[in-house]
Tab-separated table of C-alpha atoms and ligand atoms in Angstrom:
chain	number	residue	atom	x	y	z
A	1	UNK	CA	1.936	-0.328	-9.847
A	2	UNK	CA	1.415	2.405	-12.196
A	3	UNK	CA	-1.908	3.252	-13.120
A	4	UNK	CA	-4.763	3.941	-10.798
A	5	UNK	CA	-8.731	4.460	-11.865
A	6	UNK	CA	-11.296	6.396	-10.150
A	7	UNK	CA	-12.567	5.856	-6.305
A	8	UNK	CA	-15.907	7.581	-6.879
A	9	UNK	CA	-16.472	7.304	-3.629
A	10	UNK	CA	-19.655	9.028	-1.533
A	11	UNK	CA	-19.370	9.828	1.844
A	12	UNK	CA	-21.093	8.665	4.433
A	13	UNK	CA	-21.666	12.084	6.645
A	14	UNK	CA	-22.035	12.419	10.430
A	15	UNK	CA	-20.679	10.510	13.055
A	16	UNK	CA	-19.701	7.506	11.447
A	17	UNK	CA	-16.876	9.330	9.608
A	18	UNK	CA	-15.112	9.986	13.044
A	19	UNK	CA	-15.769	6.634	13.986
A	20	UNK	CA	-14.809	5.127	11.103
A	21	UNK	CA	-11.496	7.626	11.294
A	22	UNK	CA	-11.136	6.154	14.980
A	23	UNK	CA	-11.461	2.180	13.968
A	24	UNK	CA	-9.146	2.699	11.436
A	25	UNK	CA	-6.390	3.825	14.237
A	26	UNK	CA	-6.956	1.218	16.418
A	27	UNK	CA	-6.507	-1.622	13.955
A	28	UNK	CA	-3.808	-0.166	12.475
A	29	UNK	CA	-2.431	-0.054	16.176
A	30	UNK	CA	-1.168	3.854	15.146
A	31	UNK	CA	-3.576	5.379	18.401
A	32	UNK	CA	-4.632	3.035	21.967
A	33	UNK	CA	-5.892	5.977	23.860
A	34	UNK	CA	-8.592	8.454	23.349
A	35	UNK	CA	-5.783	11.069	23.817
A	36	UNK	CA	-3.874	9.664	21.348
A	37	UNK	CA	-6.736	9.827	19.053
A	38	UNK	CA	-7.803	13.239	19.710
A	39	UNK	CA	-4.367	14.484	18.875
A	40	UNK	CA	-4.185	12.553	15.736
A	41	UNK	CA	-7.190	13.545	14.415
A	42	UNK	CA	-7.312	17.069	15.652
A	43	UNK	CA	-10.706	16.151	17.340
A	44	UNK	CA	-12.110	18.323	20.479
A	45	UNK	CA	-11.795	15.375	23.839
A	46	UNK	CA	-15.599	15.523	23.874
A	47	UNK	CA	-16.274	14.960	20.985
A	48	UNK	CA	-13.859	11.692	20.894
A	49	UNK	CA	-15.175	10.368	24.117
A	50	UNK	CA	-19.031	10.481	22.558
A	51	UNK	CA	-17.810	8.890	19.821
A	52	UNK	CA	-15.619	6.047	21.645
A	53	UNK	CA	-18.404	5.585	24.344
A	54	UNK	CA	-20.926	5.143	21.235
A	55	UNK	CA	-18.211	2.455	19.788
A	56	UNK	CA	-17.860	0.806	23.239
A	57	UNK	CA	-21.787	0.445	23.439
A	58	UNK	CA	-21.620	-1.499	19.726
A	59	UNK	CA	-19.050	-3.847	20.791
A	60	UNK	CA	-16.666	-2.637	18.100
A	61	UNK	CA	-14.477	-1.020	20.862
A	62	UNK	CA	-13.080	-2.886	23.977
A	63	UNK	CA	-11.309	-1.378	26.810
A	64	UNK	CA	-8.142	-3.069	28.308
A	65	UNK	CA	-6.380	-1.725	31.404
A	66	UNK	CA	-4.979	1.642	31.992
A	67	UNK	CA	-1.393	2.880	30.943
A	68	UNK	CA	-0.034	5.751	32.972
A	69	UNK	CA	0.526	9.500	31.274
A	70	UNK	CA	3.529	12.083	32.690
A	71	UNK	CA	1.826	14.185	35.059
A	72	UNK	CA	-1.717	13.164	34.376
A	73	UNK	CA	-4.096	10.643	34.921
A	74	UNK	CA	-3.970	7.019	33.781
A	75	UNK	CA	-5.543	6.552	30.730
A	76	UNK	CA	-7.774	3.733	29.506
A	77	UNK	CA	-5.835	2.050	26.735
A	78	UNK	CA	-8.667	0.983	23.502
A	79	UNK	CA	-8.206	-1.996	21.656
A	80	UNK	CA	-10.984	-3.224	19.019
A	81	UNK	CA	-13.911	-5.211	20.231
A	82	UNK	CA	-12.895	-9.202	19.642
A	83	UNK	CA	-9.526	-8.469	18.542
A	84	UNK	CA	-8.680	-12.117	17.915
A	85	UNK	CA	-10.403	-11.006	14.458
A	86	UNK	CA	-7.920	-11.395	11.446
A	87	UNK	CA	-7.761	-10.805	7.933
A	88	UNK	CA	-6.229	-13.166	5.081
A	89	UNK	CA	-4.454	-11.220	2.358
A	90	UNK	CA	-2.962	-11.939	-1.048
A	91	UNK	CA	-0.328	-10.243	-2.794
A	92	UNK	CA	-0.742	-10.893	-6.646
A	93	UNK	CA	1.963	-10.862	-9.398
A	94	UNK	CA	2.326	-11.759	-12.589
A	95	UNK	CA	2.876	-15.842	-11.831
A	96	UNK	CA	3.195	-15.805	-8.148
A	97	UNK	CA	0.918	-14.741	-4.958
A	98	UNK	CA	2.351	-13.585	-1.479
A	99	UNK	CA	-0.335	-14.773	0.914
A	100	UNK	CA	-0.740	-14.846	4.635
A	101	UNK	CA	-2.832	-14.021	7.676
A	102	UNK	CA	-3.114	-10.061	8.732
A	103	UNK	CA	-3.808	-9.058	12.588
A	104	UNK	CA	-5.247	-5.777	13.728
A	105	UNK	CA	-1.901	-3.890	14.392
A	106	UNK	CA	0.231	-4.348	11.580
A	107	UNK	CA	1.192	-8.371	12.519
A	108	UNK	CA	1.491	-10.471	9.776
A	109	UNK	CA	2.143	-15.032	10.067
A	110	UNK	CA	1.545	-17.778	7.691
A	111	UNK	CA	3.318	-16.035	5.121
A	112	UNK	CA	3.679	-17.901	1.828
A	113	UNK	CA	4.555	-17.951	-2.116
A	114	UNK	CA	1.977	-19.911	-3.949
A	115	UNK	CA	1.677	-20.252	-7.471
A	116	UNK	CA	-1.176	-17.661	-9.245
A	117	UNK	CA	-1.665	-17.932	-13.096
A	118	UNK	CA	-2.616	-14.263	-13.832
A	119	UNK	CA	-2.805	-15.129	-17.176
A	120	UNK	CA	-5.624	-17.726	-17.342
A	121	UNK	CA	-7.976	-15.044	-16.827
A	122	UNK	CA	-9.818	-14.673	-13.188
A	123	UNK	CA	-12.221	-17.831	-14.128
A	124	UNK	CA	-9.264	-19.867	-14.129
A	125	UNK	CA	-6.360	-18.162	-11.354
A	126	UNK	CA	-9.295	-16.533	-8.614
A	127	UNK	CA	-10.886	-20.145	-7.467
A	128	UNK	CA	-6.779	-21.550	-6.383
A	129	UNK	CA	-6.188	-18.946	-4.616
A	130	UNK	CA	-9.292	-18.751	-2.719
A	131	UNK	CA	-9.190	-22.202	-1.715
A	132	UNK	CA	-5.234	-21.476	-0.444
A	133	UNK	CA	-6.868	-18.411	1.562
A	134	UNK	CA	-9.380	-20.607	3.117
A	135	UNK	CA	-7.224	-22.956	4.088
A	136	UNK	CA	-5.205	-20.582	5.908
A	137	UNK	CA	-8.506	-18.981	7.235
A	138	UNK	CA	-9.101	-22.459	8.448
A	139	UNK	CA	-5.794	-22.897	10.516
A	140	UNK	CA	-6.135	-20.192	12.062
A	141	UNK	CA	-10.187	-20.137	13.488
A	142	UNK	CA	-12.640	-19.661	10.614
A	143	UNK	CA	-15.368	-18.467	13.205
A	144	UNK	CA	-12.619	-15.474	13.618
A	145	UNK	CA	-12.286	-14.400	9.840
A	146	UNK	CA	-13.142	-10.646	9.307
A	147	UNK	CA	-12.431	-9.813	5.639
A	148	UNK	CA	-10.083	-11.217	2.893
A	149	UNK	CA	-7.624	-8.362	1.138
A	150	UNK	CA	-5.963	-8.332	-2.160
A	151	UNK	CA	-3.010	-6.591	-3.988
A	152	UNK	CA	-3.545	-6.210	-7.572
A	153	UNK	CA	-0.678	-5.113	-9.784
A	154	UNK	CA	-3.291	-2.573	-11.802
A	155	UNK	CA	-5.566	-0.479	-11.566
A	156	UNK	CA	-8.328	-0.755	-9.466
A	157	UNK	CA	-11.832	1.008	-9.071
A	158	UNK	CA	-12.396	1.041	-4.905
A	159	UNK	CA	-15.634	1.887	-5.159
A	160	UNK	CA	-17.333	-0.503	-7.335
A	161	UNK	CA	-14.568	-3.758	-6.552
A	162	UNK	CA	-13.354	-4.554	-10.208
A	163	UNK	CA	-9.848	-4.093	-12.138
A	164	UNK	CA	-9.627	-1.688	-14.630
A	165	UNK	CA	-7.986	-2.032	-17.636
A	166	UNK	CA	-4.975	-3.407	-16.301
A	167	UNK	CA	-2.199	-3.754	-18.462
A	168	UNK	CA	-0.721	-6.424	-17.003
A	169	UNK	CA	-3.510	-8.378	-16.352
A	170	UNK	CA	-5.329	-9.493	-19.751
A	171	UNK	CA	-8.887	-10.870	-19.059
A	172	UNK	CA	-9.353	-8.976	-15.972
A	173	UNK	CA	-10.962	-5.509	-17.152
A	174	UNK	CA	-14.234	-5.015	-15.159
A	175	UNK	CA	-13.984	-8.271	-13.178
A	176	UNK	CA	-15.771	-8.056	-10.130
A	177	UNK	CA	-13.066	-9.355	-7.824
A	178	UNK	CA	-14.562	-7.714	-4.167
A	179	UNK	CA	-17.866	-9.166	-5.277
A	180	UNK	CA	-16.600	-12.649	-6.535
A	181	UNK	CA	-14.542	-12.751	-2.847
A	182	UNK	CA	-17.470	-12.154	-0.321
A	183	UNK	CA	-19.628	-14.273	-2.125
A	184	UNK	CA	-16.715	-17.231	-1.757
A	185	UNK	CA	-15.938	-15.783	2.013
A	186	UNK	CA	-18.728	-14.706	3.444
A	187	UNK	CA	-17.021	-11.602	4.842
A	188	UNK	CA	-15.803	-7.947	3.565
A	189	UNK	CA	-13.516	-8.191	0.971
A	190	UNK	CA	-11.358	-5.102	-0.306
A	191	UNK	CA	-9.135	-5.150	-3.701
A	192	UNK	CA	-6.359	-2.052	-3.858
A	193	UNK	CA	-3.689	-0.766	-6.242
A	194	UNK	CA	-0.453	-2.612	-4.976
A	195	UNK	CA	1.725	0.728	-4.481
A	196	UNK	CA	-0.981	1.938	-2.076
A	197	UNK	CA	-1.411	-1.511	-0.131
A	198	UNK	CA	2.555	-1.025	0.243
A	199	UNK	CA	2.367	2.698	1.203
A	200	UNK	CA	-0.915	1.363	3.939
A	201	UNK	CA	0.999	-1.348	5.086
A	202	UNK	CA	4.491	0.021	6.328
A	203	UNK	CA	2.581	2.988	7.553
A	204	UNK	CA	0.566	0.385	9.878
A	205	UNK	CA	4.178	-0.165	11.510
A	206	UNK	CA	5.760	3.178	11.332
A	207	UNK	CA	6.373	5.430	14.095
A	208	UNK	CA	2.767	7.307	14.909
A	209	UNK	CA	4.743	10.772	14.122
A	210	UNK	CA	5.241	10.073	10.442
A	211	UNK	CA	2.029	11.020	8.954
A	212	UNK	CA	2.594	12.384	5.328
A	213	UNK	CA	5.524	10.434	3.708
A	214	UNK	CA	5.616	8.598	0.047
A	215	UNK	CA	5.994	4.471	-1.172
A	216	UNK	CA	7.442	3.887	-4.054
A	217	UNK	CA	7.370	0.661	-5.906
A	218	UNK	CA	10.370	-0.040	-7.391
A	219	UNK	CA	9.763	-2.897	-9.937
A	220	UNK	CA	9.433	-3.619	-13.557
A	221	UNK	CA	6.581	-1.153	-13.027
A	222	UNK	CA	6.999	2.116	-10.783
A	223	UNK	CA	4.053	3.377	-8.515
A	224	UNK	CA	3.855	4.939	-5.504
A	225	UNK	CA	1.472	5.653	-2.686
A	226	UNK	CA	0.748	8.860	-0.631
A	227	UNK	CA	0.036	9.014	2.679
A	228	UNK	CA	-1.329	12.464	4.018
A	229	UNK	CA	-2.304	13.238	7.707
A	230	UNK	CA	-2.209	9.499	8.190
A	231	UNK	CA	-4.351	8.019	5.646
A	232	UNK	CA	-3.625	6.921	2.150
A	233	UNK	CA	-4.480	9.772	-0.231
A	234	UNK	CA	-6.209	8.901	-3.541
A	235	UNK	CA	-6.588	12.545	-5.295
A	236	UNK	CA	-9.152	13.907	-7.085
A	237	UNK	CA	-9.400	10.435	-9.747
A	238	UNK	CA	-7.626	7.717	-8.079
A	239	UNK	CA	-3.810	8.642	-9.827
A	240	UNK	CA	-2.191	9.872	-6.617
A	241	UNK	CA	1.218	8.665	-6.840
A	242	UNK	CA	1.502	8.904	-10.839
A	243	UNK	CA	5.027	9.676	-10.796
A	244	UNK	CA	6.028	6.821	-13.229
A	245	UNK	CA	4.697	8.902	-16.428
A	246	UNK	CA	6.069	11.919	-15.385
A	247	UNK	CA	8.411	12.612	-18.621
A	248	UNK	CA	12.062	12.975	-17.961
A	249	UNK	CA	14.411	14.503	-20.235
A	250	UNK	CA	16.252	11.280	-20.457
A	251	UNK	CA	13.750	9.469	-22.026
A	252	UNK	CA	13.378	11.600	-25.721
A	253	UNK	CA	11.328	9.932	-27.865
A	254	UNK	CA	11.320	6.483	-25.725
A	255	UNK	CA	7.939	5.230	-26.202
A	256	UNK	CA	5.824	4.441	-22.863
A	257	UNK	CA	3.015	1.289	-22.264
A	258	UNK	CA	0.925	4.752	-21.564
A	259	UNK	CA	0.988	5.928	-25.391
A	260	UNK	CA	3.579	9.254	-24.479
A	261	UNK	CA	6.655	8.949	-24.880
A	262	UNK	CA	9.942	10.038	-22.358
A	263	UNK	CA	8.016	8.957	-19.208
A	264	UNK	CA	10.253	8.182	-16.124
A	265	UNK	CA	9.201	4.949	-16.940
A	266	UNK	CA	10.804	4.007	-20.029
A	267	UNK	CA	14.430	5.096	-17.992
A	268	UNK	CA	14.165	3.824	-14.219
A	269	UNK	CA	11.933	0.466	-14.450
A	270	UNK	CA	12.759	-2.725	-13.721
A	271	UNK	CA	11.432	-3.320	-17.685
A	272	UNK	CA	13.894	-0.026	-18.659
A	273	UNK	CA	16.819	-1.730	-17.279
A	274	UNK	CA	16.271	-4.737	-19.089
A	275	UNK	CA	15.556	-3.281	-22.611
A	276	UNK	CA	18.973	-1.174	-22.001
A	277	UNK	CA	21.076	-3.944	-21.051
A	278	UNK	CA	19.896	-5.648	-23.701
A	279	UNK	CA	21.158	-2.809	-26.076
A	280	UNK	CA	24.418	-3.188	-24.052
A	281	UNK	CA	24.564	-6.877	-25.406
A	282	UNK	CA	23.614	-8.765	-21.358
A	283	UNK	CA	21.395	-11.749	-21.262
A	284	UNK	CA	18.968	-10.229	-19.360
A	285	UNK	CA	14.983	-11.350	-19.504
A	286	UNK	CA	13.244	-9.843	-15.956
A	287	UNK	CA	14.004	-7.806	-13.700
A	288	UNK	CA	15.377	-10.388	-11.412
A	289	UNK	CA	17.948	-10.860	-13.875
A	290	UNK	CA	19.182	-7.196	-13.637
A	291	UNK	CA	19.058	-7.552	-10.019
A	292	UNK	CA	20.813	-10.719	-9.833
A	293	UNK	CA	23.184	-8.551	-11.879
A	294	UNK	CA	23.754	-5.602	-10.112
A	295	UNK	CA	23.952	-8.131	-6.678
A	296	UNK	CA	26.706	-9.570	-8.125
A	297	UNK	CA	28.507	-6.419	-8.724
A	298	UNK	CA	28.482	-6.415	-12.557
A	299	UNK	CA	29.793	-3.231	-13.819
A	300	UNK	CA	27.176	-2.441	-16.629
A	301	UNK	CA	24.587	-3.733	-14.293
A	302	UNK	CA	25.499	-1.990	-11.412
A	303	UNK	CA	26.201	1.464	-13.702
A	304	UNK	CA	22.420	1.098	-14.787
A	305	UNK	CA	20.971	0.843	-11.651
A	306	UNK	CA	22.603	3.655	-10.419
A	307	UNK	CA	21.383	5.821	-13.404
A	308	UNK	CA	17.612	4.443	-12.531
A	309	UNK	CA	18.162	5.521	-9.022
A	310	UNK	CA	19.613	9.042	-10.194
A	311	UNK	CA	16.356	9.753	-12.371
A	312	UNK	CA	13.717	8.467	-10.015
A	313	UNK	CA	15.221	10.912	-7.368
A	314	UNK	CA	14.934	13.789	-9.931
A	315	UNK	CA	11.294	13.211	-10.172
A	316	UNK	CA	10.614	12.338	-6.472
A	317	UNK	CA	12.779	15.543	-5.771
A	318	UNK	CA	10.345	17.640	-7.039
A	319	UNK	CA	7.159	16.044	-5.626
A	320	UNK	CA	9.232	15.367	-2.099
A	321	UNK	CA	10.086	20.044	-2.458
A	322	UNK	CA	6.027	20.515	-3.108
A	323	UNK	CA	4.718	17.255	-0.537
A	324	UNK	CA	7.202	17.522	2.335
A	325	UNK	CA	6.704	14.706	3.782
A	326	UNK	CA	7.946	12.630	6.966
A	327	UNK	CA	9.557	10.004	5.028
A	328	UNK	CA	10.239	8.268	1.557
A	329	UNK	CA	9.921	4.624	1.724
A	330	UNK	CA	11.771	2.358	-0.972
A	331	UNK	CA	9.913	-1.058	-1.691
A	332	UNK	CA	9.854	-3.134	-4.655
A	333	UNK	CA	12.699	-5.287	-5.770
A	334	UNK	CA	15.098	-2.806	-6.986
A	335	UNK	CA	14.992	-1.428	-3.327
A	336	UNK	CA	17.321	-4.467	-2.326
A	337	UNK	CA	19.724	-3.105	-4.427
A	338	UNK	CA	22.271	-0.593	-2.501
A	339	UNK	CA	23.560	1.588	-5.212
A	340	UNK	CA	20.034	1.856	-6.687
A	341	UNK	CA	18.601	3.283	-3.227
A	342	UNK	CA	22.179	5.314	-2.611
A	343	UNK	CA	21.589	7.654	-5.920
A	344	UNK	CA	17.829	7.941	-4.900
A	345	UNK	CA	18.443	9.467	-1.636
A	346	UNK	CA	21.715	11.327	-2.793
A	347	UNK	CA	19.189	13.245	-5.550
A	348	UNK	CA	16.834	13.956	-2.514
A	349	UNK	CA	19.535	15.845	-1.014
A	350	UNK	CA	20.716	17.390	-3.977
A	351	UNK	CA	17.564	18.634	-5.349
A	352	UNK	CA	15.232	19.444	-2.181
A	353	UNK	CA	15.062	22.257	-0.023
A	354	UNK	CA	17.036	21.930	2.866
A	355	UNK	CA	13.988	22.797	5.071
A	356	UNK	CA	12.566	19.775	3.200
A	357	UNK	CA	15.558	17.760	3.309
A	358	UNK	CA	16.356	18.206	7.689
A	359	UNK	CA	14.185	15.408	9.067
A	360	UNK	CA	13.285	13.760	6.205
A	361	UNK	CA	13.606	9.775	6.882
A	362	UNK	CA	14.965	8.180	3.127
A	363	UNK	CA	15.049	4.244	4.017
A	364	UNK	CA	13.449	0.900	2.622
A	365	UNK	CA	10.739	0.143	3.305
A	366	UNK	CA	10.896	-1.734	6.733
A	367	UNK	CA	8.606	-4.639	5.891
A	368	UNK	CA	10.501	-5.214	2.985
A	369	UNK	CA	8.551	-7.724	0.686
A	370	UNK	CA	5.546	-7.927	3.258
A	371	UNK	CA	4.468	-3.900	3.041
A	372	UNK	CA	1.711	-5.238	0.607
A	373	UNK	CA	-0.052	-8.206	2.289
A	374	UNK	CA	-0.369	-5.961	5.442
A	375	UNK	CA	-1.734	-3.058	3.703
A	376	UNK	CA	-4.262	-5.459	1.920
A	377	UNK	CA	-5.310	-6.745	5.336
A	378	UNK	CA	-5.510	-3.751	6.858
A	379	UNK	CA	-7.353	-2.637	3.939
A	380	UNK	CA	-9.655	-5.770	4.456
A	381	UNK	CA	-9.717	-5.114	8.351
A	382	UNK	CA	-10.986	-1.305	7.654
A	383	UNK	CA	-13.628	-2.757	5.445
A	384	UNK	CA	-14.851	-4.864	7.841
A	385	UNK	CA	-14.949	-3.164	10.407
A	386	UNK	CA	-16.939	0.061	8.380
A	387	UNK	CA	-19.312	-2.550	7.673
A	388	UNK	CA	-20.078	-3.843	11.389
A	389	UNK	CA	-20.122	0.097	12.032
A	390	UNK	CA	-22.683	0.909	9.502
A	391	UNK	CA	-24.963	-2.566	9.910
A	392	UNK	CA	-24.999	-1.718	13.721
A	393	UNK	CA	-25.753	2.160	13.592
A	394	UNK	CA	-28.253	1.059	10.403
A	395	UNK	CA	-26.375	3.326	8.247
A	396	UNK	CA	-26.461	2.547	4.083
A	397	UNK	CA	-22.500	0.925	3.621
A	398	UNK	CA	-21.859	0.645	0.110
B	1	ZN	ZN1	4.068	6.860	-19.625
């Protein structure tokens, strides 16, 4: 989604930051050797092993057979300790939730729509949903449960576990959701920003050479999520990503939900296209009625989208010239829609560097509606596994 608040996060120094850094590779299934690790993370081979051997000696590493190198020896291939462990994960909009169950690796069953009234507050939408998760939790071997992950369409302060002020979601601001879910669960629980669960999640399944590339959400809302070096980067205040108020000429004197005016937003949303095919005299009330549109090849529809798509790849043209990443990943519902994802990556080409432009990978995201339940798992898996990390080695975990 849009806006993003503050991680505030301290950090933990020492060893545990490598081995948290080396957990985090092994459940996203991105690194199975301690080669593969050391080149990942630019780590020295010693200094990998003593930290593996250390994780092995917890329990929170297992090893599993040997695959063979070119040239070289066979190497030990690393799995996580009692990696039948799974997450559940929920993917909240404005009426419905996406849930299902997350494995270590990216995997993803049990998917499902339920219903989730956002509006009746968290008092009245939080205790449905748990009960769906546990069910699901249930089904699959309670005794096996390692953390519960959400996807919140606001923003969301990682540190302390609550929403912030989200727009979207009135009766929310400064709920303690993480808190209110491992009380319920038992377990870690971790909230995120959807557009970063999204950017997490289809990184989890990615090729392991594409470490920097860019999500974006393509909704009634835009967000995005950066990935740098392999790991989803916040910035200095949480707003990473904050393309969706950058102001566009096109916009004028639009006004924006952020209190500017002109912001990319109030021209390429989902919620642009449906105020301006409204001035175009369509019956159009959501989003999914412009896509249902443009899917249908209606002119004005499809003409609209294809303007959305031409301004969102101005702005990401300038951020893809100064980021240069790997790959831009398209997600969100406007991302099903051909001509919208056509002008994207046609400005890409037009308005980056060709240096920039030679290997960079312009698709949808692969996962399609699914990037942000596995990025809230994996979120939820991380978190878990930090904690059994930190209560083992007797290190403070917040
Ligand atoms: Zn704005």
């Amino acid at each position: 989604m849009t806006e993003k608040s503050p991680p505030r996060r301290k950090h933990s120094a020492g060893v545990s930051s490598l081995a948290e850094r080396v957990l985090e590779l092994l459940a996203s299934g991105q690194a199975t050797t301690r080669t593969e690790i050391g080149t990942l993370l630019g780590a020295a081979p010693s200094t990998v092993s003593f930290t593996v051997s250390q994780l092995l000696d917890l329990g929170l590493v297992a090893e599993e057979g040997t695959v063979s190198s070119a040239g070289g020896r066979p190497r030990k291939v690393l799995r996580l300790g009692g990696s039948d462990g799974f997450a559940v994960a929920a993917e909240l909009g404005g009426r419905h939730a996406r849930v299902g169950v997350v494995l270590p690796g990216g995997g993803l069953t049990e998917v499902s729509t339920v219903p989730f009234p956002t509006a009746d507050g968290p008092d009245g939408a939080l205790p449905g949903l748990a009960e769906t998760l546990a069910g699901l939790a249930d089904r699959h071997g309670r005794s096996l449960l390692r953390g519960v992950g959400l996807s919140l369409p606001g923003p969301v302060d990682v540190a302390s576990g609550v929403v912030t002020l989200p727009s979207r979601m009135p009766g929310w601001n400064r709920f303690p959701v993480r808190a209110w879910l491992e009380d319920r669960f038992g377990v870690p629980a971790a909230i995120e920003n959807d557009a970063n669960c999204m950017a997490v999640g289809e990184h989890t399944v990615q090729p392991v050479g594409r470490r920097q590339s860019i999500m974006v959400k393509t909704g009634t809302a835009i967000g995005a999520g950066v990935i740098a070096d392999g790991r989803l980067y916040r910035g200095g205040t949480g707003a990473a990503g904050e393309i969706t108020h950058v102001r566009v000429e096109a916009g004028h004197d639009i006004p924006c939900s952020c209190g500017n005016t002109g912001c990319l937003e109030t021209v390429a949303s989902g919620a642009a296209l449906v105020r301006i095919l409204r001035e175009r005299g369509l019956t159009v009330t959501s989003t999914e009625d412009v896509v249902r549109l443009a899917s249908d090849a209606d002119p004005e529809a499809t003409r609209a989208v294809r303007q959305a798509g031409r301004y969102l790849g101005q702005v990401l043209a300038a951020n893809v010239n100064f980021f240069n990443p790997d790959a831009v990943y398209l997600g969100g519902i406007l991302s099903t829609l051909e001509p919208f994802v056509a002008a994207v990556r046609s400005q890409l080409y037009e308005g980056c560097h060709p240096l920039v432009t030679e290997h960079l990978v312009i698709e949808r995201a692969s996962l399609g509606a699914d990037a942000g339940l596995v990025g809230a798992g994996q979120f939820a898996l991380q978190r878990a596994l930090a904690h059994a990390l930190h209560s083992l080695t007797g290190n403070h975990h917040p």
